[in-house]
mmCIF file of C-alpha atoms in Angstrom:
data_model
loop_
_atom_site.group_PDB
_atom_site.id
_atom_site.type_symbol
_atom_site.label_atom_id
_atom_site.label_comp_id
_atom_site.label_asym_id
_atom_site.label_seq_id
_atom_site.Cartn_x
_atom_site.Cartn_y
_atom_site.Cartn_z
ATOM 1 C CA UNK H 1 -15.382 -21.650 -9.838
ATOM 2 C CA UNK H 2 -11.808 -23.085 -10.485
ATOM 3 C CA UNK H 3 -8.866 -22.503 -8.801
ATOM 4 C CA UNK H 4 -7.478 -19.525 -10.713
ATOM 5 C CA UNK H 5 -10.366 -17.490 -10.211
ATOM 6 C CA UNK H 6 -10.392 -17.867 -6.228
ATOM 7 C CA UNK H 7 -6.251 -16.787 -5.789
ATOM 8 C CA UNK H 8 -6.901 -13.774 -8.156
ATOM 9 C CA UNK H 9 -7.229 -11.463 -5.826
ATOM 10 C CA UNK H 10 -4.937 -12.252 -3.589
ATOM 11 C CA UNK H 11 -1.876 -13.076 -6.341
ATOM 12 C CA UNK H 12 -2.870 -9.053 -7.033
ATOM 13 C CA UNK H 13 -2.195 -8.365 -3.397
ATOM 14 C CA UNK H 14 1.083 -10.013 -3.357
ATOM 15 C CA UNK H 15 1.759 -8.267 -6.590
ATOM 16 C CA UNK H 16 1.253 -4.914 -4.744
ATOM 17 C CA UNK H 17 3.260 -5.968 -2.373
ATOM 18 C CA UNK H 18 6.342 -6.720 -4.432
ATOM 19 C CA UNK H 19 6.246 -3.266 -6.226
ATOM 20 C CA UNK H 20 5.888 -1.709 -2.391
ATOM 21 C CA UNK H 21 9.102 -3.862 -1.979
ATOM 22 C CA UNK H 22 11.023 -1.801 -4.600
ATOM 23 C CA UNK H 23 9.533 1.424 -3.772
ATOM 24 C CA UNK H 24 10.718 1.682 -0.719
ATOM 25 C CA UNK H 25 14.537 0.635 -1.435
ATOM 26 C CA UNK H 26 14.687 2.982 -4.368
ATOM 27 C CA UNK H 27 13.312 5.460 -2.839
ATOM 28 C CA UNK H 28 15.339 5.463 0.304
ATOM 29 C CA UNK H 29 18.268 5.722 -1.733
ATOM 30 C CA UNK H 30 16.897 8.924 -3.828
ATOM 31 C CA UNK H 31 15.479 10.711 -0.506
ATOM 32 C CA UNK H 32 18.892 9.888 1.550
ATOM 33 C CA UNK H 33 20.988 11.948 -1.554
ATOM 34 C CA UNK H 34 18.318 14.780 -1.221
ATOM 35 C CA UNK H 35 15.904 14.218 -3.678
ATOM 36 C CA UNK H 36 12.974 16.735 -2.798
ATOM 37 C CA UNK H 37 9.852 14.856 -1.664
ATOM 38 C CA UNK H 38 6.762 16.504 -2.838
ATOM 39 C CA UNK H 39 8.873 16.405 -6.788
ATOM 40 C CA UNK H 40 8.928 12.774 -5.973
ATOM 41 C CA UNK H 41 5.017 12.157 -5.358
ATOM 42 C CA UNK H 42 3.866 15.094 -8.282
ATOM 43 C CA UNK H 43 5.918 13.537 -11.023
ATOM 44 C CA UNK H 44 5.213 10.325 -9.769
ATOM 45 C CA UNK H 45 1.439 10.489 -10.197
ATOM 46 C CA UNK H 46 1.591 12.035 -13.235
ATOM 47 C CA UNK H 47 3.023 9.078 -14.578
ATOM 48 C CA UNK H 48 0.302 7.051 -13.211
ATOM 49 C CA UNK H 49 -1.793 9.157 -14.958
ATOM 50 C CA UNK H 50 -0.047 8.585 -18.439
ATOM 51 C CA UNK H 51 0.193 4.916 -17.508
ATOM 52 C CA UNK H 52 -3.374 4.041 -16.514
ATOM 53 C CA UNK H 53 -5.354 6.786 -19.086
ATOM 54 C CA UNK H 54 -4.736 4.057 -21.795
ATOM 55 C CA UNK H 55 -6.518 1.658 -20.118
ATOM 56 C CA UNK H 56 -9.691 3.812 -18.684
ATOM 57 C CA UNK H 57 -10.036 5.084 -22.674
ATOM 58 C CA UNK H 58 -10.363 1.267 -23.875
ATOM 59 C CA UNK H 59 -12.070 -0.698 -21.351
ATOM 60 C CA UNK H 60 -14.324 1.968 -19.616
ATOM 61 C CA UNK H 61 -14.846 5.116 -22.330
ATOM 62 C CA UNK H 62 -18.609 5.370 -21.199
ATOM 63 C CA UNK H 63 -17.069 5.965 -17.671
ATOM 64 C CA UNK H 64 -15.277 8.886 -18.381
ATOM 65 C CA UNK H 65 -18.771 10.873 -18.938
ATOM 66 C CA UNK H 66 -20.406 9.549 -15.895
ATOM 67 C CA UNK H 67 -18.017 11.827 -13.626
ATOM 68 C CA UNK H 68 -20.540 14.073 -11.338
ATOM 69 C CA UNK H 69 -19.396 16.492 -8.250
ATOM 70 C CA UNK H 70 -19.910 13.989 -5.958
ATOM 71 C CA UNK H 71 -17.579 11.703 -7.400
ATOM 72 C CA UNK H 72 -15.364 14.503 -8.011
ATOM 73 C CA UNK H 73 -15.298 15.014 -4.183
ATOM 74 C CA UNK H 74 -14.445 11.494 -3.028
ATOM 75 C CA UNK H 75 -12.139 11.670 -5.921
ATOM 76 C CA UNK H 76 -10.226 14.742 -4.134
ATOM 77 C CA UNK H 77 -10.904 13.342 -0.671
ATOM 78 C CA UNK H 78 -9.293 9.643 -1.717
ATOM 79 C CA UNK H 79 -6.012 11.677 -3.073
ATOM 80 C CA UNK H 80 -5.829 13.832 -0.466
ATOM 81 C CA UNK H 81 -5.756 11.066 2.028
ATOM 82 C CA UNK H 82 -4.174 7.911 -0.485
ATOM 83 C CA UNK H 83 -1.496 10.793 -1.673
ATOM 84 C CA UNK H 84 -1.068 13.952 0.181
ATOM 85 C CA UNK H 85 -0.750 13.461 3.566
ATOM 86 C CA UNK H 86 -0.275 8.830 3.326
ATOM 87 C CA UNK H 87 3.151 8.999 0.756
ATOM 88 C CA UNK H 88 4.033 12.097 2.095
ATOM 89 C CA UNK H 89 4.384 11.672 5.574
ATOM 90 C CA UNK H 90 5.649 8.192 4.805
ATOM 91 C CA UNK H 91 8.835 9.318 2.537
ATOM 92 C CA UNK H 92 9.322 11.582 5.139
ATOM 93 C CA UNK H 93 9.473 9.031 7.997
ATOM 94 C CA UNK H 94 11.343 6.699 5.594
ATOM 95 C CA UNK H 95 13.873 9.979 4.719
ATOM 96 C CA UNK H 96 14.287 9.705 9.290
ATOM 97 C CA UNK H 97 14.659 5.938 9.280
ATOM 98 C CA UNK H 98 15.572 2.949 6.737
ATOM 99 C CA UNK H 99 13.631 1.161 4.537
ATOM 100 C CA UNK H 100 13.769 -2.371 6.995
ATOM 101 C CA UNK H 101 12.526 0.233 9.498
ATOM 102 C CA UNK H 102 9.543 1.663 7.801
ATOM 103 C CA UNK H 103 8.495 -0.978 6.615
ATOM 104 C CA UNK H 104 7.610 -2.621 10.027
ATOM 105 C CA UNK H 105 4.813 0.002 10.626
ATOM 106 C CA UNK H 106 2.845 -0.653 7.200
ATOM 107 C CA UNK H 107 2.123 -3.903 9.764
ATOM 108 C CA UNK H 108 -0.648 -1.601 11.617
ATOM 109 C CA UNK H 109 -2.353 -0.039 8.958
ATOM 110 C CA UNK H 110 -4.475 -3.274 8.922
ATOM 111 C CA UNK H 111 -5.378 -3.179 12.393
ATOM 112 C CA UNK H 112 -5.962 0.770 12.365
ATOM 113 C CA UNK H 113 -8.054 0.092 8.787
ATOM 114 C CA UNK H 114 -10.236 -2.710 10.483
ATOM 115 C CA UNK H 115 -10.613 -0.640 13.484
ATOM 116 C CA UNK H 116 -11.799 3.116 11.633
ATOM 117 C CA UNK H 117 -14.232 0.257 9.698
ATOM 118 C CA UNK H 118 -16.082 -1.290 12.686
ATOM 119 C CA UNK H 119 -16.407 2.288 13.941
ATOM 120 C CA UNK H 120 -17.388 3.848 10.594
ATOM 121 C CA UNK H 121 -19.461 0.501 9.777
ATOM 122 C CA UNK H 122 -18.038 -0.815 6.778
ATOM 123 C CA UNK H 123 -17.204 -3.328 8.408
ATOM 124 C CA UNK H 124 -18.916 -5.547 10.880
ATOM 125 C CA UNK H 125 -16.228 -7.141 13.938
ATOM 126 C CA UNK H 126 -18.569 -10.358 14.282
ATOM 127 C CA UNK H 127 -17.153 -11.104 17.401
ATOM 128 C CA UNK H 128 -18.977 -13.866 18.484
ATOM 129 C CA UNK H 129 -18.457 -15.942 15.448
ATOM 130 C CA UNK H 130 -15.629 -17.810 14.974
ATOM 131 C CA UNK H 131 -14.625 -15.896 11.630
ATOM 132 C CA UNK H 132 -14.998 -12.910 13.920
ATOM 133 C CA UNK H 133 -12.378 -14.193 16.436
ATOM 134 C CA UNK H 134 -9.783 -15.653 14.403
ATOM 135 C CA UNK H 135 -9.689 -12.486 11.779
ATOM 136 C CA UNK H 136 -9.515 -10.594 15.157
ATOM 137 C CA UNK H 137 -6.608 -13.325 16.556
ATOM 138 C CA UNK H 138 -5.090 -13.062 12.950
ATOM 139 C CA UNK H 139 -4.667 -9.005 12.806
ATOM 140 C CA UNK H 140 -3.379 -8.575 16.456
ATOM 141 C CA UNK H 141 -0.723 -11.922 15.470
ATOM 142 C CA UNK H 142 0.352 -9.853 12.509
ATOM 143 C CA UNK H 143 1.031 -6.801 14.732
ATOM 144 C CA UNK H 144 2.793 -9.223 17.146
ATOM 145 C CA UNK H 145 4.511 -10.248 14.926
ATOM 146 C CA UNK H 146 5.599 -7.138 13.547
ATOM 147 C CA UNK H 147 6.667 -5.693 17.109
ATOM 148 C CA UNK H 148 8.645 -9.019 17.519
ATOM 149 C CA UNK H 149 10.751 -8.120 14.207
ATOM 150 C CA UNK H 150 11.684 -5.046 15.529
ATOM 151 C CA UNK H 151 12.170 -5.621 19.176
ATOM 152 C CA UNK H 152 13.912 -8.716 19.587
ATOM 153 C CA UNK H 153 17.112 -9.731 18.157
ATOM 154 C CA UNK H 154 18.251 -12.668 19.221
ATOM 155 C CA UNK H 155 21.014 -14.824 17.413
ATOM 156 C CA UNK H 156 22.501 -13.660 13.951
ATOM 157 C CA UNK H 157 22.190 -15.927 11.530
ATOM 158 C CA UNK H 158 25.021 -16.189 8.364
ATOM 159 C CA UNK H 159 22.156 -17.093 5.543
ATOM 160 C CA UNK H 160 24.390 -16.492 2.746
ATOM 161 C CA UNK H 161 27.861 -14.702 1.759
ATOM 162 C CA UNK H 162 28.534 -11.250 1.896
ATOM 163 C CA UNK H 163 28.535 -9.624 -1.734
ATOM 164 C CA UNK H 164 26.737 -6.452 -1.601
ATOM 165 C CA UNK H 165 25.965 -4.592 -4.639
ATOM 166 C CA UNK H 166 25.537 -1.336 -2.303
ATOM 167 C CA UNK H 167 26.428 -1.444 1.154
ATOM 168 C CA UNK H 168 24.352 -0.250 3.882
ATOM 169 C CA UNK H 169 26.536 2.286 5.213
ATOM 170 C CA UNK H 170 26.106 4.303 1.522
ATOM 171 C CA UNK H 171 22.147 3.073 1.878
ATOM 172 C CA UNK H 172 21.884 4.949 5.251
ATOM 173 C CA UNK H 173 23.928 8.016 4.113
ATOM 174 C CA UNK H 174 21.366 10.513 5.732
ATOM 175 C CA UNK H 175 22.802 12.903 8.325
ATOM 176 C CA UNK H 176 19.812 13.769 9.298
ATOM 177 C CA UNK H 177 18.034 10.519 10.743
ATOM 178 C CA UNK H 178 15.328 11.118 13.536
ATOM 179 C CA UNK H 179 14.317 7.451 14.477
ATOM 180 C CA UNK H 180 11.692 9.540 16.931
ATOM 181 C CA UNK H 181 10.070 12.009 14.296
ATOM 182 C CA UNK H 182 10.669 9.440 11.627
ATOM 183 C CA UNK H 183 8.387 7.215 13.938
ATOM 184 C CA UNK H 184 5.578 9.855 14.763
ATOM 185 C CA UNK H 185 5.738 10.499 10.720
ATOM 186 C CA UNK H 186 5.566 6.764 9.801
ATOM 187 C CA UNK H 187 2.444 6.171 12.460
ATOM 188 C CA UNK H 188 0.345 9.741 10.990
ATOM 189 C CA UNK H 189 0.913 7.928 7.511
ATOM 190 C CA UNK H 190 -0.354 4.213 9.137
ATOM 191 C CA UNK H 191 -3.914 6.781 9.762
ATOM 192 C CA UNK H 192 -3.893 8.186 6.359
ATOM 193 C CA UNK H 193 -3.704 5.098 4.848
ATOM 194 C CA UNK H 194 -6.437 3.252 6.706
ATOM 195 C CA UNK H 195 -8.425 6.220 6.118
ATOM 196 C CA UNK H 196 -7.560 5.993 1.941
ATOM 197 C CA UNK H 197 -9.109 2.339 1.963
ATOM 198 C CA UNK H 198 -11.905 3.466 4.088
ATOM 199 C CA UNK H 199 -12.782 5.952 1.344
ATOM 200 C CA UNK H 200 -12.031 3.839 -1.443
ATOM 201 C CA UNK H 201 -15.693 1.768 -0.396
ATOM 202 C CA UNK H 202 -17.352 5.430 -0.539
ATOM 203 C CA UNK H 203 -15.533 6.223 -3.701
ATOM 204 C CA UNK H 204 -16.146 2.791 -5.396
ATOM 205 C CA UNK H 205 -20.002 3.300 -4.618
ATOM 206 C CA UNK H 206 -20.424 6.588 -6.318
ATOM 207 C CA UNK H 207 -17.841 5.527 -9.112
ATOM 208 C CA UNK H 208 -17.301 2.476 -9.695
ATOM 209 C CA UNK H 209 -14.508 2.536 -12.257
ATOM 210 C CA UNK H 210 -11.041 1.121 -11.600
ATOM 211 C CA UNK H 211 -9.700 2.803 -14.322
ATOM 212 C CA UNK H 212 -11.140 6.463 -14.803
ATOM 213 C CA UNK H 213 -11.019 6.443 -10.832
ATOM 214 C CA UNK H 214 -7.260 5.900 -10.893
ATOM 215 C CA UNK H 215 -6.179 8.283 -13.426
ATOM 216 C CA UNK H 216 -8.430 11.209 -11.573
ATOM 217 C CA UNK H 217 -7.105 10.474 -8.082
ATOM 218 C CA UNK H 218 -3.385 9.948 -9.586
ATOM 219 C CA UNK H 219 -4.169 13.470 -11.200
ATOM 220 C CA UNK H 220 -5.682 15.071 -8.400
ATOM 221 C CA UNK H 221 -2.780 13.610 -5.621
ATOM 222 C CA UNK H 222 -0.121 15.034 -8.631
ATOM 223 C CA UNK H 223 -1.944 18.499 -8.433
ATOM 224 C CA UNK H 224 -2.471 18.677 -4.506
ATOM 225 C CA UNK H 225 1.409 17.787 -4.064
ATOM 226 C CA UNK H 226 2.640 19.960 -6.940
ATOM 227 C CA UNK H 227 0.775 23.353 -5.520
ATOM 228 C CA UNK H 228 2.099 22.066 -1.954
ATOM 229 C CA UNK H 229 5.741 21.433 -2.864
ATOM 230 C CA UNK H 230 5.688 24.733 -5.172
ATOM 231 C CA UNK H 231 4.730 26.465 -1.864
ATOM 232 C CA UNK H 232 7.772 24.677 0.394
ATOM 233 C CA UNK H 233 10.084 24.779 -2.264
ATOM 234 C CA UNK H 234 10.423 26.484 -5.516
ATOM 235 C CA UNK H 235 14.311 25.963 -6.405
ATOM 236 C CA UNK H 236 14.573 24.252 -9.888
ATOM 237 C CA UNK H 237 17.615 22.212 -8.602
ATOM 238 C CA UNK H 238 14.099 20.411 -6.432
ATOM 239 C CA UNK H 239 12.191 19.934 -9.699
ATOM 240 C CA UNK H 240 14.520 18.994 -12.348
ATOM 241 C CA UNK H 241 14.610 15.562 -13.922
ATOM 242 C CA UNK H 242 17.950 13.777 -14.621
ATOM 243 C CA UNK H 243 18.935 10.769 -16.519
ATOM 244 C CA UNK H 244 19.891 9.195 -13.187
ATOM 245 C CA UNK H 245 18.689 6.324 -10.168
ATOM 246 C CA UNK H 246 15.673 9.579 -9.603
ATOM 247 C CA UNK H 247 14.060 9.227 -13.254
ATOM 248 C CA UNK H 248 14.411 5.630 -12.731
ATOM 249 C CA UNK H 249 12.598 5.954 -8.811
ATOM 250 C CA UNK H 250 9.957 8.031 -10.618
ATOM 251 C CA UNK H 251 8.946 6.357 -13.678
ATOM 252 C CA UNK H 252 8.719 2.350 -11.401
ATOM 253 C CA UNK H 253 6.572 4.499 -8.511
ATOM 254 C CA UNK H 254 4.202 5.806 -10.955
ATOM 255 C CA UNK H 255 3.865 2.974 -13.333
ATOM 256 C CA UNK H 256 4.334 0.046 -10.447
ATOM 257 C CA UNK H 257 3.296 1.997 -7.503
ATOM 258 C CA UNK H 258 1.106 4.304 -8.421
ATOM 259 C CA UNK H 259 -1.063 3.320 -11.718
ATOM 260 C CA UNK H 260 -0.572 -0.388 -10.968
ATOM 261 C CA UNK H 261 -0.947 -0.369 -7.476
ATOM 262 C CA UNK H 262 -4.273 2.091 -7.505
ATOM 263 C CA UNK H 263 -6.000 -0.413 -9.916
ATOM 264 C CA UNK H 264 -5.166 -3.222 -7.639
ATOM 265 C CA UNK H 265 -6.424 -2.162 -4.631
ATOM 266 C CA UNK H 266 -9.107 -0.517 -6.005
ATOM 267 C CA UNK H 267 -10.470 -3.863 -7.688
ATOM 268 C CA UNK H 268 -9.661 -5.682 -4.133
ATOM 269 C CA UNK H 269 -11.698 -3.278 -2.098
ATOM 270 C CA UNK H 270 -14.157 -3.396 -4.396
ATOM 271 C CA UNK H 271 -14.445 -7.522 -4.206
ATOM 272 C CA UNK H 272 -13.080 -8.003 -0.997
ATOM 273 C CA UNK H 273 -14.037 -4.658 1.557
ATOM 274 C CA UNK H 274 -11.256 -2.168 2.956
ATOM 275 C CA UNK H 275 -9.554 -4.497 5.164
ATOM 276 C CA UNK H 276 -8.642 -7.027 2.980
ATOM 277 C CA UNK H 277 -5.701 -5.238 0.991
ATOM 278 C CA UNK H 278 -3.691 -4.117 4.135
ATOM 279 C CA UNK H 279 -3.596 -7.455 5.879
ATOM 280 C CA UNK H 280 -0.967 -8.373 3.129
ATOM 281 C CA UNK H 281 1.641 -5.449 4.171
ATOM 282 C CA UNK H 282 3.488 -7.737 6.066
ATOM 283 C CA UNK H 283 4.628 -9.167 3.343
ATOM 284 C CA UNK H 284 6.828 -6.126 2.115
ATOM 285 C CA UNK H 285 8.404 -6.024 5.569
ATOM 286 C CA UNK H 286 9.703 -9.636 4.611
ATOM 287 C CA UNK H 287 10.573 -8.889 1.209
ATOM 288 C CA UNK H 288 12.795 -6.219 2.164
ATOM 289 C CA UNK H 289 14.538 -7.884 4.644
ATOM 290 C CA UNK H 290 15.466 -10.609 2.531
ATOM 291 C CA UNK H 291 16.358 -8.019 0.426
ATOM 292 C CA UNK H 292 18.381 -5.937 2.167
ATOM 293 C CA UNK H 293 19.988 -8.990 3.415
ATOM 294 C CA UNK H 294 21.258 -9.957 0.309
ATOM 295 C CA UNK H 295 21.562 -7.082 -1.612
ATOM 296 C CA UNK H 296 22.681 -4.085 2.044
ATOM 297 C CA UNK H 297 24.284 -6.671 4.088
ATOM 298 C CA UNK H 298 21.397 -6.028 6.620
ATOM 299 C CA UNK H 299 21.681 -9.169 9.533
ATOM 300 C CA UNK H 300 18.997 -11.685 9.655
ATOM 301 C CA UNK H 301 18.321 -12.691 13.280
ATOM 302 C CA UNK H 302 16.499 -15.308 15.101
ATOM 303 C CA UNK H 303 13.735 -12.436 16.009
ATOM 304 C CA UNK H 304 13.412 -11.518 12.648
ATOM 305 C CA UNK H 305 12.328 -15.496 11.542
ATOM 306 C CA UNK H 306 10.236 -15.785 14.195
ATOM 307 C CA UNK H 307 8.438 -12.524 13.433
ATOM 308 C CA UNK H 308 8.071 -13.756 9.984
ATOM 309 C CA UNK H 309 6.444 -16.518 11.036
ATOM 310 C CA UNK H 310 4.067 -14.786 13.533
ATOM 311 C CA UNK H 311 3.368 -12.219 10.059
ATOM 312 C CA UNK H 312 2.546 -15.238 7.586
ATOM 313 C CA UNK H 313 0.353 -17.447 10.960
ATOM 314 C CA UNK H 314 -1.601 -13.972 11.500
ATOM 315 C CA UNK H 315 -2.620 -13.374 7.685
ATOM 316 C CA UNK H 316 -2.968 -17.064 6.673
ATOM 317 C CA UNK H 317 -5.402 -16.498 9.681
ATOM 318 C CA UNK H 318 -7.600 -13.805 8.867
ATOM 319 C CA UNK H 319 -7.734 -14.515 4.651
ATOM 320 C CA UNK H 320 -9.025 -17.761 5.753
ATOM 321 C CA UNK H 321 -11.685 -16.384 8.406
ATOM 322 C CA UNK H 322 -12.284 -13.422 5.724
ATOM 323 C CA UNK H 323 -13.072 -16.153 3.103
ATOM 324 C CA UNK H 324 -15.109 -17.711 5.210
ATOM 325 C CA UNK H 325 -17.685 -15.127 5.766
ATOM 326 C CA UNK H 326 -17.798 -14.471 2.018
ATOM 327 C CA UNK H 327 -18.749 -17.488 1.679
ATOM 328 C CA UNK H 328 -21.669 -17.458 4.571
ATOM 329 C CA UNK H 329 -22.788 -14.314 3.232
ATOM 330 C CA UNK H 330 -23.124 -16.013 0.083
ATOM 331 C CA UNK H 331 -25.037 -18.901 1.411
ATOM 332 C CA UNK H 332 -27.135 -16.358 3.291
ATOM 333 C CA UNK H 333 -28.132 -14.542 0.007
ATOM 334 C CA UNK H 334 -29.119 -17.526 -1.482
ATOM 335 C CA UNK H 335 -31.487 -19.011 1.337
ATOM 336 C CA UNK H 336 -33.422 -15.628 1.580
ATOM 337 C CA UNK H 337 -34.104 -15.935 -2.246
ATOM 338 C CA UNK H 338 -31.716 -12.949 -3.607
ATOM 339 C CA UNK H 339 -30.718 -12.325 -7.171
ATOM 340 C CA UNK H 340 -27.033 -12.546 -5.578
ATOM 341 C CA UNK H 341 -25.968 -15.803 -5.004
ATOM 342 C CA UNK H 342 -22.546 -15.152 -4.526
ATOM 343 C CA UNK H 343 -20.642 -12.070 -3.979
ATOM 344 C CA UNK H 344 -18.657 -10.558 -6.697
ATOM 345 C CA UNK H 345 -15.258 -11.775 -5.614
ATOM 346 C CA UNK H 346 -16.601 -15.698 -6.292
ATOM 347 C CA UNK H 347 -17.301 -14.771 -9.424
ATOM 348 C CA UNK H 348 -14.088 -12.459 -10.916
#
């Protein structure tokens, strides 16, 4: 097994993370000058749809016919939970708060994911191992180091020279921010999205298609948030498409975001288990403050670095403890005399 093959899955997790990075700055920007949310997420997935159909028809064409009710039902269940209510209730929160903001609380979905798993027994906690107790050390660093970056302060530190390209004040133009709702929002979405990659095991199982699954959830989620935002709001001022920053949020979140993204994570959860694809969130929370450092003016402080820190310690941590019991399991396989030697991920 060479070295390329064991950082694939991960590279594709800091991939994901890097188009989550954009999402959220472009987006804030569309949803602070009004841009109607549930337009957003229906054209959105529709361009997944377009984007990712391509693929399904020429690497998995004897997929498309394999489609039962069951799948259909984990199909509807995944965009209900993965769409709906997760990017939903988190462009609303975002819409309350700023991107730098939001993104702090994508740092529990893997500790609310890992914790719906041991109690829905996907996953096992294996606390008396030693995997067991650093992935559990790693996840609650991560969160510590998450409430760190957002509690303390500290010193500001003058990285580099003040040339925005947009300044924060025109970033934050929303005269309707509710850091408290905006919070409760952001946290409801934190349990939808543990929940999505909870269901993406029980979807995988009775599905297992990267492809065809992605372009029937994307089409489902676009459906269910269509007949919902046709219901809140049928002005055609909320669902027509300009030649402006909006077309340009829509098309990267359902190419990037959406069709990309959905393949990614699918393939991870599918070599990997639920938890692994959340424990690199953190990572966006860096990204966009470096970002909006550089490009918003937003300060860098002495809390913010050492929250970093605490983020990368925490999933260096558990990716190294989750690796680890791949690799027992593997051994384990192979001593009781399976056909499995080594679990899929090893191989890919």
């Amino acid at each position: 097994m060479g070295r390329m093959e064991r950082v694939r899955v991960p590279m594709s997790m800091l991939l994901v993370q890097t188009f989550t990075t954009g999402m959220m700055l472009l987006s804030k920007v569309v949803l602070s000058k009004g841009m109607f949310v549930f337009s957003l997420l229906a054209y959105r997935n529709a361009i997944g749809v377009l984007f990712v159909a391509p693929l399904a028809f020429s690497f998995e064409r004897e997929m498309g016919r394999k489609l039962t009710y069951k799948a259909l039902m984990w199909i509807f269940i995944n965009a209900m939970f993965g769409v709906t209510l997760a990017m939903s209730l988190y462009y609303y929160g975002l819409k309350d708060t700023t991107a730098a903001y939001s993104s702090n609380f994508l740092n529990l979905i893997p500790i609310i994911t890992f914790i719906i798993a041991v109690i829905l027994g996907v996953e096992r906690l294996r606390i008396r191992s030693s995997e067991g107790k650093i992935k559990l050390v790693g996840a609650l660093l991560c969160v510590g180091g998450a409430v760190v970056f957002g509690v303390y302060k500290g010193k500001i530190l003058h990285i580099w020279p003040s040339h925005q390209i947009i300044t924060l004040q025109n970033l934050n133009n929303c005269k309707n921010t509710n850091i408290l709702r905006g919070s409760f929002l952001l946290i409801c979405s934190c349990f939808s999205y543990a929940f999505w990659f909870v269901t993406q095991v029980k979807l995988y199982k009775v599905y297992p298609s990267k492809y065809w699954g992605t372009v029937w959830t994307c089409f489902a989620g676009s459906l269910q948030t269509a007949i919902l935002g046709i219901i809140m709001n049928r002005r055609k001022e909320a669902w027509r498409l300009k030649w402006d920053l909006q077309l340009l949020t829509i098309i990267y979140s359902g190419i990037l975001n959406t069709g990309a993204t959905f393949c990614l994570i699918s393939w991870a959860v599918s070599q990997r288990g639920p938890t692994y694809p959340p424990m690199f969130n953190p990572l966006s929370v860096v990204f966009t403050t470096i970002l909006e450092s550089f490009l918003f003016g937003q300060k860098i402080t002495i809390g913010s670095l050492l929250g970093m820190t605490m983020i990368f310690g925490g999933l260096y941590a558990f990716l190294w403890a989750k690796r680890k019991e791949i690799l027992m399991k593997g051994k384990t396989s192979e001593g009781d005399g399976s056909v499995t030697v080594l679990p899929v991920s090893d191989k890919d």
